[in-house]
Tab-separated table of C-alpha atoms and ligand atoms in Angstrom:
chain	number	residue	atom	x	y	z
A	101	UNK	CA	19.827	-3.194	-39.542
A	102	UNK	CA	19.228	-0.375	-42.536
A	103	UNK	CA	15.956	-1.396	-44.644
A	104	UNK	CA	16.329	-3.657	-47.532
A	105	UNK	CA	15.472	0.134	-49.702
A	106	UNK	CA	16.417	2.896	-48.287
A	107	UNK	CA	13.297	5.725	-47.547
A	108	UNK	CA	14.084	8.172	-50.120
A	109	UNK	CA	15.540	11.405	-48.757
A	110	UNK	CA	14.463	14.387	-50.606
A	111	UNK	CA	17.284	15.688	-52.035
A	112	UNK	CA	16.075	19.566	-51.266
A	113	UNK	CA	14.507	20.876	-48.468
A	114	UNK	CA	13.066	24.576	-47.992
A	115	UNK	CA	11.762	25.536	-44.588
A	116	UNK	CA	9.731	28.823	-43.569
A	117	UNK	CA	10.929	29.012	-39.750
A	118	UNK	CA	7.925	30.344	-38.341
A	119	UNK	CA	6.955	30.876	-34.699
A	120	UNK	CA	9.824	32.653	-32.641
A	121	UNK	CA	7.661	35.432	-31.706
A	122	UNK	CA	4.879	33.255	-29.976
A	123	UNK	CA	7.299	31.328	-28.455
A	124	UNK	CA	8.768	34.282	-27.035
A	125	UNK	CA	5.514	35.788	-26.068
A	126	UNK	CA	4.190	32.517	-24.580
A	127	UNK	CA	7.181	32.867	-21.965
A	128	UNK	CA	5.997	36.731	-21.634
A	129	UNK	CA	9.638	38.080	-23.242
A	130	UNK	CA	10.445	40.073	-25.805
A	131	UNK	CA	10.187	38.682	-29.428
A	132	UNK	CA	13.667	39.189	-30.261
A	133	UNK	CA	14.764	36.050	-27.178
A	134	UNK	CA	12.572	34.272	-29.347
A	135	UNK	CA	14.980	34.856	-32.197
A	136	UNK	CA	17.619	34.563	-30.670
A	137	UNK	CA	16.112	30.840	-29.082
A	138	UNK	CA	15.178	30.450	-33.085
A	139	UNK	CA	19.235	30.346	-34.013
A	140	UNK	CA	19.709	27.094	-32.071
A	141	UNK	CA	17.371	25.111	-34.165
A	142	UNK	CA	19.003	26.520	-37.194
A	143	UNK	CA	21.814	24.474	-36.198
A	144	UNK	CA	19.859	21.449	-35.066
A	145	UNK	CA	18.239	21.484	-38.749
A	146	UNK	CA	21.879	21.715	-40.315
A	147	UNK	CA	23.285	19.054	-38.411
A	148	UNK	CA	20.392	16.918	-39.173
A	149	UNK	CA	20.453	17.228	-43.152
A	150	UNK	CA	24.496	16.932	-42.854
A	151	UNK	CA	23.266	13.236	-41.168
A	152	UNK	CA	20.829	12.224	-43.505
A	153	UNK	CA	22.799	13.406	-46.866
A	154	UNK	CA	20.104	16.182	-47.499
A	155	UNK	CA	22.313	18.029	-50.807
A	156	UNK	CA	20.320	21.473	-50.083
A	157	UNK	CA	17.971	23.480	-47.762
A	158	UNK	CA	16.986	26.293	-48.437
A	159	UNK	CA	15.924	28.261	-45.079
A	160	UNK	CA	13.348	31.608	-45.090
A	161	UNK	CA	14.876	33.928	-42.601
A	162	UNK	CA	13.390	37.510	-43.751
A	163	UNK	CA	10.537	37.824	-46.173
A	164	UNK	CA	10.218	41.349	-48.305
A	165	UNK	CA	7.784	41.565	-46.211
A	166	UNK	CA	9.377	41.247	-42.949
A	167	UNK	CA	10.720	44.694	-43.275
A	168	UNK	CA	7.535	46.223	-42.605
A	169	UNK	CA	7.865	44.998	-39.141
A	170	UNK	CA	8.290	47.703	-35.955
A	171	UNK	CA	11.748	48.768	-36.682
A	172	UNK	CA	12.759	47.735	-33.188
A	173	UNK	CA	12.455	44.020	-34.273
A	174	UNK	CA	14.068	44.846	-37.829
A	175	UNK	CA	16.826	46.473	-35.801
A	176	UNK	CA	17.196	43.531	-33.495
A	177	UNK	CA	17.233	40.792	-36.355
A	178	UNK	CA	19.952	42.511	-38.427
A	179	UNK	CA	21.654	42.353	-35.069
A	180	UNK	CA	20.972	38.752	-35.039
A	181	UNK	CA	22.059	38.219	-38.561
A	182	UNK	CA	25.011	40.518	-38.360
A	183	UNK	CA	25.755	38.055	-35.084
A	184	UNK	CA	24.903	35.069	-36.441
A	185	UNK	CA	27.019	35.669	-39.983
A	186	UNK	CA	30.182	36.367	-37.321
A	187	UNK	CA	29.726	33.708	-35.514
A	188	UNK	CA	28.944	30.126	-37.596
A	189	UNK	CA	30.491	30.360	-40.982
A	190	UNK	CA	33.900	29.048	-39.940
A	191	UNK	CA	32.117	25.982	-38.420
A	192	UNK	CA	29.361	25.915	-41.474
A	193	UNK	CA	32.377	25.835	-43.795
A	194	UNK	CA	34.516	23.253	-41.352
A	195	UNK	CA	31.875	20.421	-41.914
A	196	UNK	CA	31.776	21.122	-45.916
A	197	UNK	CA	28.843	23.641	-45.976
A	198	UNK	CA	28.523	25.772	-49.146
A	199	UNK	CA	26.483	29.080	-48.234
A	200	UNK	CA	24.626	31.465	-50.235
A	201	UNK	CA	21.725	33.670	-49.826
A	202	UNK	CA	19.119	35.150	-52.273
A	203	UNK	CA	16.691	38.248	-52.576
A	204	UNK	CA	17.026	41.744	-52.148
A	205	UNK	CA	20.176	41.866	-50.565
A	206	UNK	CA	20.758	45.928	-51.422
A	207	UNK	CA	18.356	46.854	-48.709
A	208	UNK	CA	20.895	44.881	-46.334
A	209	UNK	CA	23.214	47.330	-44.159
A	210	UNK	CA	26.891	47.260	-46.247
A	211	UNK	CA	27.711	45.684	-43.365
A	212	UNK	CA	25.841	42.521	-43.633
A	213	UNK	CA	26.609	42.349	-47.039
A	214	UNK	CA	29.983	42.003	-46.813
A	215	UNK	CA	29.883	39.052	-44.217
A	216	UNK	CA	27.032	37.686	-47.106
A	217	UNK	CA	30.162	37.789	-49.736
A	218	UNK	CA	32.796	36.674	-47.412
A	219	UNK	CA	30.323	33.568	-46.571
A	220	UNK	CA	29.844	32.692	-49.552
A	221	UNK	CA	33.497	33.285	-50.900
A	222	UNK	CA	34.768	31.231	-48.067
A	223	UNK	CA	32.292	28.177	-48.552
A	224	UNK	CA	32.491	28.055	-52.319
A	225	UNK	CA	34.087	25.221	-53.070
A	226	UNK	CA	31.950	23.108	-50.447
A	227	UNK	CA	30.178	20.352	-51.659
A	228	UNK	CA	28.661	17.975	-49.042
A	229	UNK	CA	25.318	20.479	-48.611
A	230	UNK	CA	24.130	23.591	-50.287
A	231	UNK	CA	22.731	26.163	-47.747
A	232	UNK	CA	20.635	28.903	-49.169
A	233	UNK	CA	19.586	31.596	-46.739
A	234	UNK	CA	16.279	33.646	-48.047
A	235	UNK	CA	16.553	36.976	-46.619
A	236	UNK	CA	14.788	40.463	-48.078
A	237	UNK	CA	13.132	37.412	-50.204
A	238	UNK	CA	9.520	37.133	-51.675
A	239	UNK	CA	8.636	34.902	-54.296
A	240	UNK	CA	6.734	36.780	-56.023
A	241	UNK	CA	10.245	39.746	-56.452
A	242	UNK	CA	11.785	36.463	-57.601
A	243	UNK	CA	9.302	36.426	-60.413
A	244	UNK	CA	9.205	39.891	-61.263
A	245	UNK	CA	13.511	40.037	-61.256
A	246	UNK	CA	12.997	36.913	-63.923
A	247	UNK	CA	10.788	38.413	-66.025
A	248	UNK	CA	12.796	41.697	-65.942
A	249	UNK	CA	16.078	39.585	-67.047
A	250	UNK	CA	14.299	38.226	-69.745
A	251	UNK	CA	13.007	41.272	-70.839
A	252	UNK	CA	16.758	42.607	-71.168
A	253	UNK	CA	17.666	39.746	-73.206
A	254	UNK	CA	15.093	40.751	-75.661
A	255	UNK	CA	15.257	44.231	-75.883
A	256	UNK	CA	19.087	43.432	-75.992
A	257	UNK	CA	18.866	40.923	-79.133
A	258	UNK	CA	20.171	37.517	-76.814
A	259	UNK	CA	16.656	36.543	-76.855
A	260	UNK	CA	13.301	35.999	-79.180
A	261	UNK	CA	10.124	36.754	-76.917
A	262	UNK	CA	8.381	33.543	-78.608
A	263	UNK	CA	11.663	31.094	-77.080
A	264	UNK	CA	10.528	31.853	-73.862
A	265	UNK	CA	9.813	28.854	-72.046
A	266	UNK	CA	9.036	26.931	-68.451
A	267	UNK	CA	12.924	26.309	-68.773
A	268	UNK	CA	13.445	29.843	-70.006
A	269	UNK	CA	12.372	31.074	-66.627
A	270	UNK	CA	13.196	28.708	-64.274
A	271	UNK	CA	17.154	29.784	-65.930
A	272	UNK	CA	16.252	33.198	-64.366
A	273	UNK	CA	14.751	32.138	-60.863
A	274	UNK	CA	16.760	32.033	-57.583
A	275	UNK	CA	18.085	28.466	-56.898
A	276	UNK	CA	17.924	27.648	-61.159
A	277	UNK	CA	21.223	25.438	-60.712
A	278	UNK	CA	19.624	23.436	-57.963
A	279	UNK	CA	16.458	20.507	-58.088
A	280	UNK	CA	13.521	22.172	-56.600
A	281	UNK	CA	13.103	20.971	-53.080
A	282	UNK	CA	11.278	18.059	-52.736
A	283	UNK	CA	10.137	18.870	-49.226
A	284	UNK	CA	8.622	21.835	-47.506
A	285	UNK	CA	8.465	22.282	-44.209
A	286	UNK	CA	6.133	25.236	-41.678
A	287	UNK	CA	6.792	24.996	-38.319
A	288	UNK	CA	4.453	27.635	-35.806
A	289	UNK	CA	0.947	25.968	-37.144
A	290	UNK	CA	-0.126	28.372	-40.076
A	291	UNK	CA	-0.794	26.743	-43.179
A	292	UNK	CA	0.547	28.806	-46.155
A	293	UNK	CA	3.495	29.752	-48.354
A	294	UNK	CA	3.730	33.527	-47.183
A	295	UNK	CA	5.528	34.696	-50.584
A	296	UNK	CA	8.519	31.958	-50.122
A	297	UNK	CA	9.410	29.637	-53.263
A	298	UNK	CA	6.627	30.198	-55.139
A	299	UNK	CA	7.728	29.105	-58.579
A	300	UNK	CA	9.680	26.057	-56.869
A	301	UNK	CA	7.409	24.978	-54.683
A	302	UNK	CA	5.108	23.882	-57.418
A	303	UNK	CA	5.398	20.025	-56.905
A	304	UNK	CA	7.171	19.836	-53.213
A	305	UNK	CA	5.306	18.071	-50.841
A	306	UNK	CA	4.373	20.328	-48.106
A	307	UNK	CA	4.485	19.722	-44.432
A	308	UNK	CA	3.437	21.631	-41.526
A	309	UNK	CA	4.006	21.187	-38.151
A	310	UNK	CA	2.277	23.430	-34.792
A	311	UNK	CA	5.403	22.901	-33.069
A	312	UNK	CA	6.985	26.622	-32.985
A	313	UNK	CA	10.945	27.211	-34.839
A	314	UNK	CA	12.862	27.329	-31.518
A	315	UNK	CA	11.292	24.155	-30.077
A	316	UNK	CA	12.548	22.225	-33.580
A	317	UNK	CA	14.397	18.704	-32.995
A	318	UNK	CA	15.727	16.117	-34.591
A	319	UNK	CA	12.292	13.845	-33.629
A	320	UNK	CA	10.326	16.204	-35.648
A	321	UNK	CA	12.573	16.382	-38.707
A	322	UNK	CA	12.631	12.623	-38.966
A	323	UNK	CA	8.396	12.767	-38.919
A	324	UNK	CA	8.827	14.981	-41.909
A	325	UNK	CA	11.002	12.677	-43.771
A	326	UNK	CA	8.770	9.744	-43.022
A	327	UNK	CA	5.828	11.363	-43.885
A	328	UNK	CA	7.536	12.415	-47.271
A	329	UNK	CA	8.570	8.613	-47.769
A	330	UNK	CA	5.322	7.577	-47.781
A	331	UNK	CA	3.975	9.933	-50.435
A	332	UNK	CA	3.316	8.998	-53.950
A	333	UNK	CA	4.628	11.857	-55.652
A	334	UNK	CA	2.461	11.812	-59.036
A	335	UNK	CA	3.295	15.021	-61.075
A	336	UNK	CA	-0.138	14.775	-62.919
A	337	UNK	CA	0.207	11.173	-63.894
A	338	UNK	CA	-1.806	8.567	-62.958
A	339	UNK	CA	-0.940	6.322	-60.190
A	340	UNK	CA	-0.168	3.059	-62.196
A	341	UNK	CA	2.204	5.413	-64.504
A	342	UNK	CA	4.743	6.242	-61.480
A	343	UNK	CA	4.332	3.127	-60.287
A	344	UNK	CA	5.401	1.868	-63.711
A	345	UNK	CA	7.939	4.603	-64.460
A	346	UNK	CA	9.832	4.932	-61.113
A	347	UNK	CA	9.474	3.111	-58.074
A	348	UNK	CA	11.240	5.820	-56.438
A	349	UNK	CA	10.887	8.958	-54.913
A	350	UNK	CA	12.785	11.488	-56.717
A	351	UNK	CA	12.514	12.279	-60.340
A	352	UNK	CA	15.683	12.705	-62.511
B	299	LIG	C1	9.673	33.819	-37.873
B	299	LIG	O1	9.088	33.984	-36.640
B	299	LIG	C2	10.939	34.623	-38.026
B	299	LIG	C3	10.806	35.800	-38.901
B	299	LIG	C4	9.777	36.093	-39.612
B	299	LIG	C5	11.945	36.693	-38.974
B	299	LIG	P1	8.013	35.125	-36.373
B	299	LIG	O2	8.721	36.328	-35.877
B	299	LIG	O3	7.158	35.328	-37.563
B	299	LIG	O4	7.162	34.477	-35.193
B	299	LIG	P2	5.609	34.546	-35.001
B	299	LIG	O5	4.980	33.978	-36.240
B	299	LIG	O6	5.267	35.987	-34.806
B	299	LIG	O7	5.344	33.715	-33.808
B	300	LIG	C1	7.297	33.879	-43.066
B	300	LIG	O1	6.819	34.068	-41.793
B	300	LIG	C2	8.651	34.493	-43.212
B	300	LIG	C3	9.726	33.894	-42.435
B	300	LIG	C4	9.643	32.868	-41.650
B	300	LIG	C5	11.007	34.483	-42.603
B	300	LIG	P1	5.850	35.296	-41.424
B	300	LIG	O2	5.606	35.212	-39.969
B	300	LIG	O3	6.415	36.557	-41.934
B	300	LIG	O4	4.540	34.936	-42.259
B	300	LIG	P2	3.038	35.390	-42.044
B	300	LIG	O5	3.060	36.870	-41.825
B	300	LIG	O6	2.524	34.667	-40.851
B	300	LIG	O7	2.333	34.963	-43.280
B	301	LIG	MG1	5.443	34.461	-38.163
């Protein structure tokens, strides 16, 4: 029998899917077979926010900083991606999946760029979960490409520089038209944001797991969203104010 109230869900989740190398390495093989090993929990973290009527996640697939990597690897992962873009979108879209992907994505091949359009042409109109790919992203670009926006609006007579607000910015910011995820989640045992959401992230709960990316299940995601139901999410009130003001989870 389902609970008398429901455990909230968040309604956003952002992952940094971290550990493929060491997993590889632990098995003494290449790092790119742990990439490749790293694809199947994708799909295992997909299905499972398609089950529990997650509306976004927002995966971290390439930092900015990623590309500084021996080019082997970077070679190897565009492979991967190139692969990977081929491969699932026609399923992704199938099951009501609307793609996207943010951050630099003119340092991508004009190959992979292409299948990046065609993705996200093909899964527009999808509506049952919003996937957001991160690739070439850092959080701190995503800052620097909002405050360069903003800048044109002023120096183009849209803006004034004293209306620039929280709300201002967040308009500019990668993801602006969704809720900022509720729930973060680090698999591969490091505990830190490594240049991901940083201007969303600033009230998600945070979870992090020593479990490495391509040993991900279902069991693990479900410890997440427990732990996150039992969190009193307090955005700088008081206790006894949320507990007055909403007995749930998730702000409006
Ligand atoms: C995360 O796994 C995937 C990418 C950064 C592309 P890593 O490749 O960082 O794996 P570890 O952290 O070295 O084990
Ligand atoms: C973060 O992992 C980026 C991705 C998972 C895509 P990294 O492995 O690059 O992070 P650091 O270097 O450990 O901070
Ligand atoms: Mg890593």
């Amino acid at each position: 029998m389902p609970p008398a109230t429901a455990p909230a869900i968040p309604r956003h989740i952002a992952v940094i899917m971290d550990g493929n190398g060491r997993w590889a390495e632990r098995r003494r093989r290449p790092r790119i077979i742990g990439h490749r090993a790293g694809a199947r929990a994708v799909n295992i973290c997909i299905d499972f926010c398609l089950e529990r009527g997650v509306r976004a996640l927002t995966l971290f697939a390439f930092s900015s900083e990623n590309w500084g990597r021996p080019q082997e690897e970077v070679g190897a992962l565009m492979k991967l991606f190139l692969n990977a873009l081929d491969r699932e979108v026609e399923e992704l879209d199938r099951r009501g999946v609307r793609v996207r992907f943010i951050g630099e994505r003119e340092r991508f091949s004009a190959s992979i760029r292409e299948r990046m359009h065609a993705a996200e042409h093909q899964t527009r109109a999808n509506t049952r979960l919003d996937l957001v790919v991160a690739a070439s992203y850092g959080g701190r670009q995503d800052i620097a490409q909002a405050a360069r926006a903003l800048a044109t609006d002023v120096a183009e007579g849209r803006l004034r520089a004293e209306d620039i607000d929280e709300a201002a910015v967040a308009a500019k910011m990668a993801l602006a038209d969704l809720p900022p995820p509720d729930l973060f989640i680090r698999t591969g045992g490091d505990h830190r944001i490594s240049n991901f959401l940083l201007w969303q992230l600033a009230y998600t709960e945070l979870w992090f797991t020593e479990l490495l990316w391509p040993e991900l299940d279902a069991a693990t995601l479900q410890h997440a969203l427990d732990d996150f139901a039992g969190r009193e999410r307090r955005f700088g009130l008081t206790s006894a104010q949320v507990a007055d003001v909403a007995p749930e989870k998730n702000p409006a």
